[in-house]
PDB file of C-alpha atoms in Angstrom:
ATOM      1  CA  GLY A   1      70.921 109.771 105.152  1.00  0.00           C
ATOM      2  CA  ILE A   2      68.275 107.284 104.139  1.00  0.00           C
ATOM      3  CA  GLN A   3      68.231 103.934 105.934  1.00  0.00           C
ATOM      4  CA  VAL A   4      67.412 100.732 104.047  1.00  0.00           C
ATOM      5  CA  GLU A   5      66.681  97.572 105.999  1.00  0.00           C
ATOM      6  CA  GLN A   6      65.987  94.160 104.493  1.00  0.00           C
ATOM      7  CA  SER A   7      64.444  91.091 106.033  1.00  0.00           C
ATOM      8  CA  PRO A   8      65.022  88.322 106.653  1.00  0.00           C
ATOM      9  CA  PRO A   9      68.824  88.556 106.707  1.00  0.00           C
ATOM     10  CA  ASP A  10      69.162  84.859 105.902  1.00  0.00           C
ATOM     11  CA  LEU A  11      66.799  82.390 104.318  1.00  0.00           C
ATOM     12  CA  ILE A  12      67.108  78.677 103.523  1.00  0.00           C
ATOM     13  CA  LEU A  13      64.556  77.111 101.194  1.00  0.00           C
ATOM     14  CA  GLN A  14      63.986  73.774  99.611  1.00  0.00           C
ATOM     15  CA  GLU A  15      63.784  73.767  95.863  1.00  0.00           C
ATOM     16  CA  GLY A  16      60.228  74.509  94.743  1.00  0.00           C
ATOM     17  CA  ALA A  17      59.310  76.642  97.739  1.00  0.00           C
ATOM     18  CA  ASN A  18      58.096  80.237  97.557  1.00  0.00           C
ATOM     19  CA  SER A  19      59.492  83.200  99.482  1.00  0.00           C
ATOM     20  CA  THR A  20      58.948  86.886 100.145  1.00  0.00           C
ATOM     21  CA  LEU A  21      61.792  89.308 100.777  1.00  0.00           C
ATOM     22  CA  ARG A  22      61.116  92.713 102.276  1.00  0.00           C
ATOM     23  CA  CYS A  23      62.836  96.092 101.937  1.00  0.00           C
ATOM     24  CA  ASN A  24      61.956  98.982 104.251  1.00  0.00           C
ATOM     25  CA  PHE A  25      63.280 102.479 103.678  1.00  0.00           C
ATOM     26  CA  SER A  26      63.195 105.531 105.892  1.00  0.00           C
ATOM     27  CA  ASP A  27      62.491 108.340 103.419  1.00  0.00           C
ATOM     28  CA  SER A  28      60.625 108.999 100.197  1.00  0.00           C
ATOM     29  CA  VAL A  29      62.355 107.636  97.106  1.00  0.00           C
ATOM     30  CA  ASN A  30      62.273 108.235  93.373  1.00  0.00           C
ATOM     31  CA  ASN A  31      64.198 105.113  92.419  1.00  0.00           C
ATOM     32  CA  LEU A  32      64.160 101.571  93.766  1.00  0.00           C
ATOM     33  CA  GLN A  33      65.998  98.637  92.250  1.00  0.00           C
ATOM     34  CA  TRP A  34      66.244  94.973  93.228  1.00  0.00           C
ATOM     35  CA  PHE A  35      69.478  93.110  92.509  1.00  0.00           C
ATOM     36  CA  HIS A  36      70.641  89.515  92.776  1.00  0.00           C
ATOM     37  CA  GLN A  37      74.319  89.029  93.557  1.00  0.00           C
ATOM     38  CA  ASN A  38      75.406  85.616  92.380  1.00  0.00           C
ATOM     39  CA  PRO A  39      78.118  83.549  94.092  1.00  0.00           C
ATOM     40  CA  TRP A  40      80.728  85.076  91.761  1.00  0.00           C
ATOM     41  CA  GLY A  41      79.885  88.601  92.945  1.00  0.00           C
ATOM     42  CA  GLN A  42      78.100  89.803  89.828  1.00  0.00           C
ATOM     43  CA  LEU A  43      75.154  92.122  90.478  1.00  0.00           C
ATOM     44  CA  ILE A  44      72.217  91.253  88.265  1.00  0.00           C
ATOM     45  CA  ASN A  45      69.428  93.786  87.797  1.00  0.00           C
ATOM     46  CA  LEU A  46      66.057  92.240  88.613  1.00  0.00           C
ATOM     47  CA  PHE A  47      63.617  95.143  88.770  1.00  0.00           C
ATOM     48  CA  TYR A  48      63.459  98.887  88.540  1.00  0.00           C
ATOM     49  CA  ILE A  49      60.329  99.547  90.603  1.00  0.00           C
ATOM     50  CA  PRO A  50      59.921 102.905  92.399  1.00  0.00           C
ATOM     51  CA  SER A  51      56.200 102.132  92.670  1.00  0.00           C
ATOM     52  CA  GLY A  52      53.639  99.569  91.572  1.00  0.00           C
ATOM     53  CA  THR A  53      53.993  95.903  90.690  1.00  0.00           C
ATOM     54  CA  LYS A  54      56.065  94.094  88.084  1.00  0.00           C
ATOM     55  CA  GLN A  55      56.537  90.466  87.166  1.00  0.00           C
ATOM     56  CA  ASN A  56      59.307  88.663  85.320  1.00  0.00           C
ATOM     57  CA  GLY A  57      58.901  84.907  85.140  1.00  0.00           C
ATOM     58  CA  ARG A  58      59.055  83.402  88.607  1.00  0.00           C
ATOM     59  CA  LEU A  59      59.938  86.741  90.161  1.00  0.00           C
ATOM     60  CA  SER A  60      57.667  89.632  90.953  1.00  0.00           C
ATOM     61  CA  ALA A  61      58.022  92.818  92.958  1.00  0.00           C
ATOM     62  CA  THR A  62      55.743  95.341  94.566  1.00  0.00           C
ATOM     63  CA  THR A  63      56.640  98.757  95.932  1.00  0.00           C
ATOM     64  CA  VAL A  64      54.267 100.757  98.129  1.00  0.00           C
ATOM     65  CA  ALA A  65      56.087 104.067  98.119  1.00  0.00           C
ATOM     66  CA  THR A  66      53.651 105.818 100.446  1.00  0.00           C
ATOM     67  CA  GLU A  67      54.324 103.195 103.116  1.00  0.00           C
ATOM     68  CA  ARG A  68      58.045 103.014 102.333  1.00  0.00           C
ATOM     69  CA  TYR A  69      58.496  99.350 101.585  1.00  0.00           C
ATOM     70  CA  SER A  70      59.034  96.965  98.710  1.00  0.00           C
ATOM     71  CA  LEU A  71      58.562  93.210  98.431  1.00  0.00           C
ATOM     72  CA  LEU A  72      60.285  90.704  96.173  1.00  0.00           C
ATOM     73  CA  TYR A  73      58.488  87.419  95.573  1.00  0.00           C
ATOM     74  CA  ILE A  74      60.287  84.312  94.404  1.00  0.00           C
ATOM     75  CA  SER A  75      58.092  81.405  93.379  1.00  0.00           C
ATOM     76  CA  SER A  76      59.100  77.798  92.715  1.00  0.00           C
ATOM     77  CA  SER A  77      62.640  78.539  93.830  1.00  0.00           C
ATOM     78  CA  GLN A  78      65.593  76.863  92.119  1.00  0.00           C
ATOM     79  CA  THR A  79      69.155  76.311  93.266  1.00  0.00           C
ATOM     80  CA  THR A  80      70.269  78.961  90.788  1.00  0.00           C
ATOM     81  CA  ASP A  81      68.288  81.511  92.832  1.00  0.00           C
ATOM     82  CA  SER A  82      70.857  81.206  95.621  1.00  0.00           C
ATOM     83  CA  GLY A  83      72.884  84.298  96.417  1.00  0.00           C
ATOM     84  CA  VAL A  84      72.302  87.651  98.027  1.00  0.00           C
ATOM     85  CA  TYR A  85      69.372  89.891  97.166  1.00  0.00           C
ATOM     86  CA  PHE A  86      69.750  93.636  97.582  1.00  0.00           C
ATOM     87  CA  CYS A  87      67.313  96.459  97.246  1.00  0.00           C
ATOM     88  CA  ALA A  88      68.762  99.884  96.557  1.00  0.00           C
ATOM     89  CA  VAL A  89      67.073 103.263  96.603  1.00  0.00           C
ATOM     90  CA  LYS A  90      67.606 106.861  95.667  1.00  0.00           C
ATOM     91  CA  SER A  91      66.165 109.300  98.146  1.00  0.00           C
ATOM     92  CA  THR A  92      64.129 112.092  96.617  1.00  0.00           C
ATOM     93  CA  GLY A  93      66.512 114.627  98.105  1.00  0.00           C
ATOM     94  CA  THR A  94      69.863 113.116  97.131  1.00  0.00           C
ATOM     95  CA  ALA A  95      69.867 113.169  93.356  1.00  0.00           C
ATOM     96  CA  SER A  96      71.813 110.263  91.902  1.00  0.00           C
ATOM     97  CA  LYS A  97      73.142 108.491  94.969  1.00  0.00           C
ATOM     98  CA  LEU A  98      71.988 104.851  95.141  1.00  0.00           C
ATOM     99  CA  THR A  99      71.919 103.491  98.706  1.00  0.00           C
ATOM    100  CA  PHE A 100      71.945  99.728  99.215  1.00  0.00           C
ATOM    101  CA  GLY A 101      70.030  97.753 101.777  1.00  0.00           C
ATOM    102  CA  THR A 102      71.473  95.254 104.203  1.00  0.00           C
ATOM    103  CA  GLY A 103      70.732  92.296 101.923  1.00  0.00           C
ATOM    104  CA  THR A 104      69.030  88.914 102.224  1.00  0.00           C
ATOM    105  CA  ARG A 105      71.210  85.850 101.788  1.00  0.00           C
ATOM    106  CA  LEU A 106      69.194  83.048 100.160  1.00  0.00           C
ATOM    107  CA  GLN A 107      70.222  79.431  99.952  1.00  0.00           C
ATOM    108  CA  VAL A 108      68.072  77.027  97.957  1.00  0.00           C
ATOM    109  CA  THR A 109      68.719  73.367  98.644  1.00  0.00           C
ATOM    110  CA  LEU A 110      67.700  70.216  96.773  1.00  0.00           C
TER     111      LEU A 110
ATOM    112  CA  SER B   1      70.978  97.195  79.341  1.00  0.00           C
ATOM    113  CA  ALA B   2      74.320  98.922  79.737  1.00  0.00           C
ATOM    114  CA  VAL B   3      77.632  97.177  79.183  1.00  0.00           C
ATOM    115  CA  ILE B   4      80.187  97.982  81.860  1.00  0.00           C
ATOM    116  CA  SER B   5      83.654  96.478  81.611  1.00  0.00           C
ATOM    117  CA  GLN B   6      85.821  96.412  84.677  1.00  0.00           C
ATOM    118  CA  LYS B   7      89.360  95.168  85.078  1.00  0.00           C
ATOM    119  CA  PRO B   8      91.156  93.487  86.607  1.00  0.00           C
ATOM    120  CA  SER B   9      88.533  90.997  87.720  1.00  0.00           C
ATOM    121  CA  ARG B  10      90.678  89.969  90.671  1.00  0.00           C
ATOM    122  CA  ASP B  11      94.090  90.574  92.131  1.00  0.00           C
ATOM    123  CA  ILE B  12      96.228  89.605  95.075  1.00  0.00           C
ATOM    124  CA  CYS B  13      98.458  92.420  96.291  1.00  0.00           C
ATOM    125  CA  GLN B  14     101.074  92.998  98.934  1.00  0.00           C
ATOM    126  CA  ARG B  15     100.485  95.445 101.736  1.00  0.00           C
ATOM    127  CA  GLY B  16     101.812  98.939 101.032  1.00  0.00           C
ATOM    128  CA  THR B  17     101.312  98.739  97.273  1.00  0.00           C
ATOM    129  CA  SER B  18      98.630 100.379  95.111  1.00  0.00           C
ATOM    130  CA  LEU B  19      96.189  98.982  92.565  1.00  0.00           C
ATOM    131  CA  THR B  20      94.345 100.855  89.832  1.00  0.00           C
ATOM    132  CA  ILE B  21      90.987  99.528  88.687  1.00  0.00           C
ATOM    133  CA  GLN B  22      89.574 100.527  85.320  1.00  0.00           C
ATOM    134  CA  CYS B  23      85.943 100.920  84.342  1.00  0.00           C
ATOM    135  CA  GLN B  24      84.610 101.402  80.813  1.00  0.00           C
ATOM    136  CA  VAL B  25      80.941 102.031  79.990  1.00  0.00           C
ATOM    137  CA  ASP B  26      79.352 101.742  76.561  1.00  0.00           C
ATOM    138  CA  SER B  27      77.497 105.089  76.638  1.00  0.00           C
ATOM    139  CA  GLN B  28      78.397 108.641  77.563  1.00  0.00           C
ATOM    140  CA  VAL B  29      77.241 109.228  81.127  1.00  0.00           C
ATOM    141  CA  THR B  30      77.372 112.304  83.279  1.00  0.00           C
ATOM    142  CA  MET B  31      78.531 110.447  86.390  1.00  0.00           C
ATOM    143  CA  MET B  32      80.144 107.144  87.275  1.00  0.00           C
ATOM    144  CA  PHE B  33      80.130 105.600  90.736  1.00  0.00           C
ATOM    145  CA  TRP B  34      82.571 103.496  92.704  1.00  0.00           C
ATOM    146  CA  TYR B  35      81.408 101.138  95.453  1.00  0.00           C
ATOM    147  CA  ARG B  36      83.145  98.902  97.954  1.00  0.00           C
ATOM    148  CA  GLN B  37      81.758  95.647  99.293  1.00  0.00           C
ATOM    149  CA  GLN B  38      83.617  94.282 102.280  1.00  0.00           C
ATOM    150  CA  PRO B  39      83.343  90.528 102.968  1.00  0.00           C
ATOM    151  CA  GLY B  40      79.803  89.574 103.967  1.00  0.00           C
ATOM    152  CA  GLN B  41      78.608  93.166 103.817  1.00  0.00           C
ATOM    153  CA  SER B  42      76.447  95.338 101.613  1.00  0.00           C
ATOM    154  CA  LEU B  43      77.706  97.834  99.048  1.00  0.00           C
ATOM    155  CA  THR B  44      78.934 101.237 100.199  1.00  0.00           C
ATOM    156  CA  LEU B  45      79.428 104.185  97.881  1.00  0.00           C
ATOM    157  CA  ILE B  46      83.026 105.420  97.859  1.00  0.00           C
ATOM    158  CA  ALA B  47      82.706 108.350  95.491  1.00  0.00           C
ATOM    159  CA  THR B  48      81.041 109.835  92.441  1.00  0.00           C
ATOM    160  CA  ALA B  49      83.344 110.386  89.469  1.00  0.00           C
ATOM    161  CA  ASN B  50      82.452 113.582  87.635  1.00  0.00           C
ATOM    162  CA  GLN B  51      83.796 114.398  84.205  1.00  0.00           C
ATOM    163  CA  GLY B  52      85.662 117.679  84.196  1.00  0.00           C
ATOM    164  CA  SER B  53      85.724 118.159  87.943  1.00  0.00           C
ATOM    165  CA  GLU B  54      86.979 116.539  91.124  1.00  0.00           C
ATOM    166  CA  ALA B  55      85.318 113.380  92.381  1.00  0.00           C
ATOM    167  CA  THR B  56      82.847 113.701  95.234  1.00  0.00           C
ATOM    168  CA  TYR B  57      83.744 111.442  98.157  1.00  0.00           C
ATOM    169  CA  GLU B  58      81.392 109.982 100.734  1.00  0.00           C
ATOM    170  CA  SER B  59      81.969 110.281 104.428  1.00  0.00           C
ATOM    171  CA  GLY B  60      84.816 108.039 105.540  1.00  0.00           C
ATOM    172  CA  PHE B  61      86.578 107.962 102.161  1.00  0.00           C
ATOM    173  CA  VAL B  62      89.399 110.340 101.176  1.00  0.00           C
ATOM    174  CA  ILE B  63      91.101 111.233  97.938  1.00  0.00           C
ATOM    175  CA  ASP B  64      94.582 110.321  99.175  1.00  0.00           C
ATOM    176  CA  LYS B  65      93.479 106.741  99.793  1.00  0.00           C
ATOM    177  CA  PHE B  66      91.126 106.362  96.802  1.00  0.00           C
ATOM    178  CA  PRO B  67      92.198 108.734  94.004  1.00  0.00           C
ATOM    179  CA  ILE B  68      89.813 108.718  91.058  1.00  0.00           C
ATOM    180  CA  SER B  69      90.265 109.814  87.471  1.00  0.00           C
ATOM    181  CA  ARG B  70      87.551 110.541  84.909  1.00  0.00           C
ATOM    182  CA  PRO B  71      89.306 111.557  81.696  1.00  0.00           C
ATOM    183  CA  ASN B  72      86.220 111.260  79.482  1.00  0.00           C
ATOM    184  CA  LEU B  73      82.522 110.447  79.533  1.00  0.00           C
ATOM    185  CA  THR B  74      82.909 106.662  79.238  1.00  0.00           C
ATOM    186  CA  PHE B  75      85.927 105.826  81.403  1.00  0.00           C
ATOM    187  CA  SER B  76      87.059 106.074  85.010  1.00  0.00           C
ATOM    188  CA  THR B  77      89.735 104.622  87.254  1.00  0.00           C
ATOM    189  CA  LEU B  78      89.867 104.032  90.991  1.00  0.00           C
ATOM    190  CA  THR B  79      93.192 103.560  92.742  1.00  0.00           C
ATOM    191  CA  VAL B  80      93.424 101.853  96.101  1.00  0.00           C
ATOM    192  CA  SER B  81      96.591 103.307  97.622  1.00  0.00           C
ATOM    193  CA  ASN B  82      98.978 102.042 100.289  1.00  0.00           C
ATOM    194  CA  MET B  83      96.911  98.929 100.740  1.00  0.00           C
ATOM    195  CA  SER B  84      96.408  97.013 103.960  1.00  0.00           C
ATOM    196  CA  PRO B  85      94.533  93.735 104.575  1.00  0.00           C
ATOM    197  CA  GLU B  86      91.484  95.811 105.605  1.00  0.00           C
ATOM    198  CA  ASP B  87      91.200  96.928 101.958  1.00  0.00           C
ATOM    199  CA  SER B  88      90.399  93.363 100.890  1.00  0.00           C
ATOM    200  CA  SER B  89      86.991  93.794  99.283  1.00  0.00           C
ATOM    201  CA  ILE B  90      85.097  93.705  96.032  1.00  0.00           C
ATOM    202  CA  TYR B  91      85.220  97.055  94.243  1.00  0.00           C
ATOM    203  CA  LEU B  92      82.438  97.783  91.762  1.00  0.00           C
ATOM    204  CA  CYS B  93      81.845 100.576  89.322  1.00  0.00           C
ATOM    205  CA  SER B  94      78.458 101.708  88.121  1.00  0.00           C
ATOM    206  CA  ASP B  95      77.081 104.010  85.464  1.00  0.00           C
ATOM    207  CA  GLY B  96      74.979 107.089  86.014  1.00  0.00           C
ATOM    208  CA  PRO B  97      72.493 109.161  84.025  1.00  0.00           C
ATOM    209  CA  LEU B  98      73.049 109.322  80.281  1.00  0.00           C
ATOM    210  CA  LEU B  99      74.601 112.522  78.953  1.00  0.00           C
ATOM    211  CA  LEU B 100      72.026 112.951  76.222  1.00  0.00           C
ATOM    212  CA  ARG B 101      68.882 114.505  77.608  1.00  0.00           C
ATOM    213  CA  GLY B 102      65.573 112.987  76.730  1.00  0.00           C
ATOM    214  CA  LEU B 103      66.748 109.390  76.897  1.00  0.00           C
ATOM    215  CA  GLY B 104      66.085 109.444  80.665  1.00  0.00           C
ATOM    216  CA  LYS B 105      67.817 106.418  82.104  1.00  0.00           C
ATOM    217  CA  ASN B 106      66.981 105.655  85.698  1.00  0.00           C
ATOM    218  CA  ILE B 107      68.301 102.121  85.951  1.00  0.00           C
ATOM    219  CA  GLN B 108      71.825 101.830  87.294  1.00  0.00           C
ATOM    220  CA  TYR B 109      74.044  98.973  86.093  1.00  0.00           C
ATOM    221  CA  PHE B 110      77.190  97.537  87.609  1.00  0.00           C
ATOM    222  CA  GLY B 111      80.412  96.073  86.363  1.00  0.00           C
ATOM    223  CA  ALA B 112      81.394  92.548  87.310  1.00  0.00           C
ATOM    224  CA  GLY B 113      83.591  93.836  90.129  1.00  0.00           C
ATOM    225  CA  THR B 114      87.241  93.571  91.119  1.00  0.00           C
ATOM    226  CA  ARG B 115      87.922  91.103  93.899  1.00  0.00           C
ATOM    227  CA  LEU B 116      90.949  92.385  95.800  1.00  0.00           C
ATOM    228  CA  SER B 117      92.910  90.437  98.390  1.00  0.00           C
ATOM    229  CA  VAL B 118      95.694  92.179 100.301  1.00  0.00           C
ATOM    230  CA  LEU B 119      98.292  90.039 102.064  1.00  0.00           C
TER     231      LEU B 119
END
């Protein structure tokens, strides 16, 4: 099946700093979503972005499907950004199955 | 965005017992999905709950351990049977494509999860 690797696995930032999270996938996809899992375990949808670039406030994402990677940018980070960030993809050949990446654990400190 | 209600939100259970988790979505969907997240790990798909047919299980998961029901297009249950401490995880349900064609939903949403601890 498709492999989804995220980097870095862990990240510590001071409040106000910027960061870039990466998601690499091993096969062509027709669906890519970024999620934020807060400390209570809730998965929050950030972006649906199988290709192109999107922005939502301090967050933006870019997916280059032909090169099989996606990037999530966090600017002016805040302590509320702490948690785990997952990308998840659906391979073109596997219909509705959403496969999650390994995750990036982010801690934003004061 | 979809509204997905999951309960219980958490439970502490004794080894050897079973727990049934319920998931309700606010729209009719063709499939619902159940995931497991072990401590410190990513999410792994357990099975796809199909309305009107047997659930489809992923490699490493079996029906005897994780029986699933899907009585209608908005509801599903997952049972964790004969529990052991290794079953301590967060269990999450998710919605799938909308039943009604033409509305084309690609975004998948998740319930708040059930945090299970087995003693």
